[in-house]
Amino acid sequence: MNIAPVTAAIMLDELIRNCQKNLPAVNVELIKKAFDFSAVAHENDTRASNEPYFTHPYAVANILATEIPFDDISVSCALLHDIVEDNMEYSIDTIKKNFGDDIALIVDGLTKIQQLFQGADINQAENYRKLLMSVSKDIRVIVVKFADRLHNMRTIDFLNPEKRKRIAKETLEIYAPLAHRFGLGKLKWELEDLAFKELNKQGYEDIKKKISAKRPEREKYIDKFSEPIIQKINEYGIKFEISGRPKHLYSIYRKMIKRNKPFEEIYDLFAVRIILDTDDVNQCYTAFGIINQVFIPVPDRFKDYIAIPKTNNYQSIHTTVVGPDGELVEVQIRTRKMHDIAEKGVAAHWRYKEGNPTIDQTMNSYVSWIREMIESSGTEDVRKNILENFKLNLYSDEIYVFTPNGDLRRLPLKSTPVDFAFDIHSKIGFHCIGAKVNKKIVPLDTQLHSGDQVEIIISKNQHPNRNWLKFVITHKAKTEVRKWLNKEDDDLAKAGKELWEKKIKKLKLSFTQQDIAKVYLNLKFDNSKQLYKAIAQGKINLDEILSSHLPDKEEEKKSPQVNAEFENFAQYARSSGGKLVVNGESSDLLFSYSKCCNPIPGDQVVGFITKGEGIKIHRKNCKSMLQLSEKESEKIISVEWPALENSNFIVGLSLKGEDQPGLLSEIAHQVVTFQNTNIKSINIDTKNSKFEGTVTLFVQNLEHLSRVIDRLKKIKGVYTVTRLENYVQ
Ligand code: MN
């Protein structure tokens, strides 16, 4: 749907005015170009609300010009963010050509995030990892995405219920915690409340109604509380603003659930915020002192986030005092700048960046954890746990502990010495054997508290054990311990598998995957890896397990399949060389092959003249030939196989084992690359994961043959190689 030119002009004008009001430097031409480009690209699109689609990127751009003011590049990206995703005619290259590399990179990141979340959430952890990756390239990717998500949540009413639920859940689980991590306090609140309204309308409306019912009473109380404070602070000539602190609905709801208490008990805790109009941090402490003079502070409720900011750079003094009528009042004290950072986090820092070299490190602190998380999320198993760890780490409160040198480390609540050790360095984590907290030796699963001094005792021979996973809290410790345990398991299983394979090869057994499954299930293992691990650890006796699998040799010999296989080969071998030679001449006489010794080319043979069956070919050493009477011996004639090229002879080999990828070509490769060996045919039958096959080939002599057999036996998955022979004799 198109937008009328007059309307468009007004819209552009408003956006540029917003940018100029809130952003440090504005490239008006750039914004105008992105505006026009987006309007044209979306001219045929409509939103679910039936408005022209362009109203969406435009609204997102305005959010970035006013609510999360960032920069003109972000505003332009907001205008362009849905073009590549929605429109086949536009590619990232088009964006690059028109707007340059920076903008193209951000738009590309945004497009990828969009695509990631369009599917179901099966691979959510992996998607999440990709999201983090694109964010770590340019922080503006996530900032524009936040604005996009905020507008989508504000206009969610037009979507179908299923989609609404999915988007709201995703917002609550991923975008709100992320916003928190980037210090975007205000945005996080709004996202959470919008999602809460969507997912639990009843709960949302209930709390909302109760809050407004209590408002007059609260405002009256806050006034009563503030009056003496205002008077006192004014005496010091400090400019400030004091207000009742609004709590957002979802945080009240969460507290009700967490503490299992009704609304009244949660909400009756009054909260006040004092914002000082000064850059002098010391005035915060002055104000804090003044409040303590007016009201009695509650011990242990003082938190100084100015001296030790939260991981997302939040700063404030928190204290709780006993107000009029004995009510507890939570008070937050901060400067205007700290307030700005509490609400706008990364966006506020971005704006303070100019002319302040120390802020770059702060900017970096918003993304460095992302890089760490990506780097540590190598294996599949670890990836699966990213989301879980992420949520755990972001919602939890922090504690502050000290190294023996007095360095401060921030850790999530309930962290243990092992978390601390990994926080210092992976190597310290891997080898930590004990810990001293405040100079006393403590168990490794001891929960640390703010102010603790922690010292780690290490030993070269100590390694992580599975038990640690039960108490470590931080993402880093969990990931590193899992990685270590996985590697240890993999190494053991690999060694065990080798032992197993050698053994069954030696015993000429072959196992299908199903056979192996039977073995480990019998032994109460969940998978073959556990079986192999137990073998490597010597926990099970291989001989004992395999004894029941040893074949009955007699049965094997009489197996009709082997005979049929041999029969096929024998026929093939006999026909491959041309006519038999009788008394030195190629002959057309009728031949048949005796079943008692089943001669094949290569065997020394004789002919025996029969009645009606022509000449029967026997091996020269066939028992029936050796036992002939003198008279019968006269019926023997000299017979030879036709001469083969290079005086080679033909052999059939029977192969058995476990099917492996590329097995056939490996067999062919091993035989063909061997000196003067010619393959006539290869037949492989696979059933389940088992294979049986025959190889027909020419060899020069028995020694040559035995070398070929040795080569074949070395192929992975080949368990037995036997020469096809007459088993009847
Ligand atoms: Mn969008």
mmCIF file of C-alpha atoms in Angstrom, residues 156-288:
data_model
loop_
_atom_site.group_PDB
_atom_site.id
_atom_site.type_symbol
_atom_site.label_atom_id
_atom_site.label_comp_id
_atom_site.label_asym_id
_atom_site.label_seq_id
_atom_site.Cartn_x
_atom_site.Cartn_y
_atom_site.Cartn_z
ATOM 1 C CA ILE A 156 0.594 -7.556 18.408
ATOM 2 C CA ASP A 157 -3.211 -7.377 18.619
ATOM 3 C CA PHE A 158 -3.562 -7.828 14.878
ATOM 4 C CA LEU A 159 -1.885 -11.215 14.673
ATOM 5 C CA ASN A 160 -3.491 -14.627 15.086
ATOM 6 C CA PRO A 161 -3.527 -16.099 18.613
ATOM 7 C CA GLU A 162 -0.915 -18.734 17.907
ATOM 8 C CA LYS A 163 1.587 -16.261 16.529
ATOM 9 C CA ARG A 164 0.880 -13.848 19.360
ATOM 10 C CA LYS A 165 1.658 -16.486 21.921
ATOM 11 C CA ARG A 166 4.888 -17.527 20.231
ATOM 12 C CA ILE A 167 6.145 -13.957 19.876
ATOM 13 C CA ALA A 168 5.199 -13.070 23.450
ATOM 14 C CA LYS A 169 6.993 -16.128 24.816
ATOM 15 C CA GLU A 170 10.073 -15.404 22.784
ATOM 16 C CA THR A 171 10.014 -11.810 23.994
ATOM 17 C CA LEU A 172 9.818 -12.860 27.609
ATOM 18 C CA GLU A 173 12.435 -15.577 27.378
ATOM 19 C CA ILE A 174 14.976 -14.036 25.063
ATOM 20 C CA TYR A 175 14.564 -10.364 24.287
ATOM 21 C CA ALA A 176 13.655 -9.107 27.762
ATOM 22 C CA PRO A 177 16.650 -10.783 29.474
ATOM 23 C CA LEU A 178 18.881 -9.584 26.650
ATOM 24 C CA ALA A 179 17.569 -6.045 27.043
ATOM 25 C CA HIS A 180 18.368 -6.306 30.736
ATOM 26 C CA ARG A 181 21.899 -7.406 29.934
ATOM 27 C CA PHE A 182 22.341 -4.359 27.699
ATOM 28 C CA GLY A 183 21.084 -2.161 30.508
ATOM 29 C CA LEU A 184 17.951 -1.157 28.614
ATOM 30 C CA GLY A 185 15.862 -1.138 31.778
ATOM 31 C CA LYS A 186 12.889 0.763 30.459
ATOM 32 C CA LEU A 187 12.630 -1.283 27.279
ATOM 33 C CA LYS A 188 12.867 -4.488 29.293
ATOM 34 C CA TRP A 189 9.958 -3.411 31.478
ATOM 35 C CA GLU A 190 7.742 -2.590 28.567
ATOM 36 C CA LEU A 191 8.606 -5.810 26.729
ATOM 37 C CA GLU A 192 7.883 -7.849 29.844
ATOM 38 C CA ASP A 193 4.582 -6.149 30.552
ATOM 39 C CA LEU A 194 3.417 -6.473 26.934
ATOM 40 C CA ALA A 195 4.346 -10.159 26.925
ATOM 41 C CA PHE A 196 2.758 -10.690 30.342
ATOM 42 C CA LYS A 197 -0.489 -9.132 29.088
ATOM 43 C CA GLU A 198 -0.415 -11.469 26.112
ATOM 44 C CA LEU A 199 0.377 -14.653 28.022
ATOM 45 C CA ASN A 200 -1.695 -14.080 31.160
ATOM 46 C CA LYS A 201 -4.330 -11.477 30.473
ATOM 47 C CA GLN A 202 -6.219 -12.195 33.691
ATOM 48 C CA GLY A 203 -3.144 -11.852 35.891
ATOM 49 C CA TYR A 204 -2.132 -8.678 34.112
ATOM 50 C CA GLU A 205 -5.532 -6.994 34.424
ATOM 51 C CA ASP A 206 -5.863 -8.028 38.077
ATOM 52 C CA ILE A 207 -2.600 -6.422 39.106
ATOM 53 C CA LYS A 208 -3.266 -3.353 36.991
ATOM 54 C CA LYS A 209 -6.665 -2.825 38.631
ATOM 55 C CA LYS A 210 -5.271 -3.259 42.117
ATOM 56 C CA ILE A 211 -2.450 -0.810 41.493
ATOM 57 C CA SER A 212 -4.751 1.932 40.309
ATOM 58 C CA ALA A 213 -7.118 1.321 43.229
ATOM 59 C CA LYS A 214 -4.244 1.876 45.623
ATOM 60 C CA ARG A 215 -2.765 4.837 43.816
ATOM 61 C CA PRO A 216 -4.300 7.732 45.845
ATOM 62 C CA GLU A 217 -3.286 6.110 49.117
ATOM 63 C CA ARG A 218 0.255 5.499 47.869
ATOM 64 C CA GLU A 219 0.725 8.983 46.510
ATOM 65 C CA LYS A 220 -0.393 10.419 49.805
ATOM 66 C CA TYR A 221 2.090 8.274 51.698
ATOM 67 C CA ILE A 222 4.988 9.082 49.381
ATOM 68 C CA ASP A 223 4.287 12.799 49.844
ATOM 69 C CA LYS A 224 4.337 12.346 53.589
ATOM 70 C CA PHE A 225 7.618 10.455 53.357
ATOM 71 C CA SER A 226 9.244 12.913 50.958
ATOM 72 C CA GLU A 227 8.414 16.129 52.738
ATOM 73 C CA PRO A 228 11.131 16.057 55.447
ATOM 74 C CA ILE A 229 13.699 14.725 52.990
ATOM 75 C CA ILE A 230 13.054 17.481 50.466
ATOM 76 C CA GLN A 231 13.446 20.035 53.183
ATOM 77 C CA LYS A 232 16.757 18.616 54.410
ATOM 78 C CA ILE A 233 18.349 18.108 50.999
ATOM 79 C CA ASN A 234 17.383 21.646 50.004
ATOM 80 C CA GLU A 235 19.377 22.882 52.957
ATOM 81 C CA TYR A 236 22.473 21.434 51.275
ATOM 82 C CA GLY A 237 21.687 23.205 48.005
ATOM 83 C CA ILE A 238 21.508 19.956 46.071
ATOM 84 C CA LYS A 239 19.207 19.983 43.058
ATOM 85 C CA PHE A 240 17.181 16.807 42.836
ATOM 86 C CA GLU A 241 13.929 15.128 41.995
ATOM 87 C CA ILE A 242 12.103 12.686 44.269
ATOM 88 C CA SER A 243 9.297 10.439 43.156
ATOM 89 C CA GLY A 244 7.432 7.293 44.010
ATOM 90 C CA ARG A 245 9.075 4.589 41.991
ATOM 91 C CA PRO A 246 6.768 2.904 39.517
ATOM 92 C CA LYS A 247 7.065 -0.859 39.540
ATOM 93 C CA HIS A 248 6.151 -2.669 36.400
ATOM 94 C CA LEU A 249 3.401 -5.244 36.548
ATOM 95 C CA TYR A 250 5.402 -8.260 35.553
ATOM 96 C CA SER A 251 7.987 -7.766 38.312
ATOM 97 C CA ILE A 252 5.186 -7.625 40.888
ATOM 98 C CA TYR A 253 3.693 -10.772 39.416
ATOM 99 C CA ARG A 254 7.045 -12.548 39.477
ATOM 100 C CA LYS A 255 7.590 -11.633 43.101
ATOM 101 C CA MET A 256 4.117 -12.887 44.001
ATOM 102 C CA ILE A 257 4.907 -16.229 42.394
ATOM 103 C CA LYS A 258 8.419 -16.463 43.765
ATOM 104 C CA ARG A 259 7.495 -15.601 47.342
ATOM 105 C CA ASN A 260 4.075 -17.180 47.121
ATOM 106 C CA LYS A 261 2.464 -14.082 48.590
ATOM 107 C CA PRO A 262 -0.621 -12.079 47.648
ATOM 108 C CA PHE A 263 -0.430 -8.782 45.785
ATOM 109 C CA GLU A 264 -0.997 -6.715 48.924
ATOM 110 C CA GLU A 265 2.087 -8.007 50.693
ATOM 111 C CA ILE A 266 4.352 -7.462 47.736
ATOM 112 C CA TYR A 267 3.044 -4.109 46.741
ATOM 113 C CA ASP A 268 2.849 -2.629 50.213
ATOM 114 C CA LEU A 269 6.578 -2.189 50.143
ATOM 115 C CA PHE A 270 6.899 1.472 49.180
ATOM 116 C CA ALA A 271 9.628 2.557 46.812
ATOM 117 C CA VAL A 272 11.093 6.001 46.259
ATOM 118 C CA ARG A 273 13.709 7.246 43.835
ATOM 119 C CA ILE A 274 15.898 10.302 44.256
ATOM 120 C CA ILE A 275 17.620 11.599 41.136
ATOM 121 C CA LEU A 276 20.294 14.253 41.665
ATOM 122 C CA ASP A 277 20.927 16.902 39.027
ATOM 123 C CA THR A 278 24.671 16.735 39.333
ATOM 124 C CA ASP A 279 27.699 14.899 38.003
ATOM 125 C CA ASP A 280 29.232 14.843 41.455
ATOM 126 C CA VAL A 281 28.922 11.257 42.632
ATOM 127 C CA ASN A 282 29.752 12.284 46.214
ATOM 128 C CA GLN A 283 26.430 14.067 46.479
ATOM 129 C CA CYS A 284 24.719 10.657 46.275
ATOM 130 C CA TYR A 285 26.448 9.713 49.532
ATOM 131 C CA THR A 286 25.505 13.059 51.029
ATOM 132 C CA ALA A 287 21.869 12.420 50.127
ATOM 133 C CA PHE A 288 22.157 8.934 51.571
#
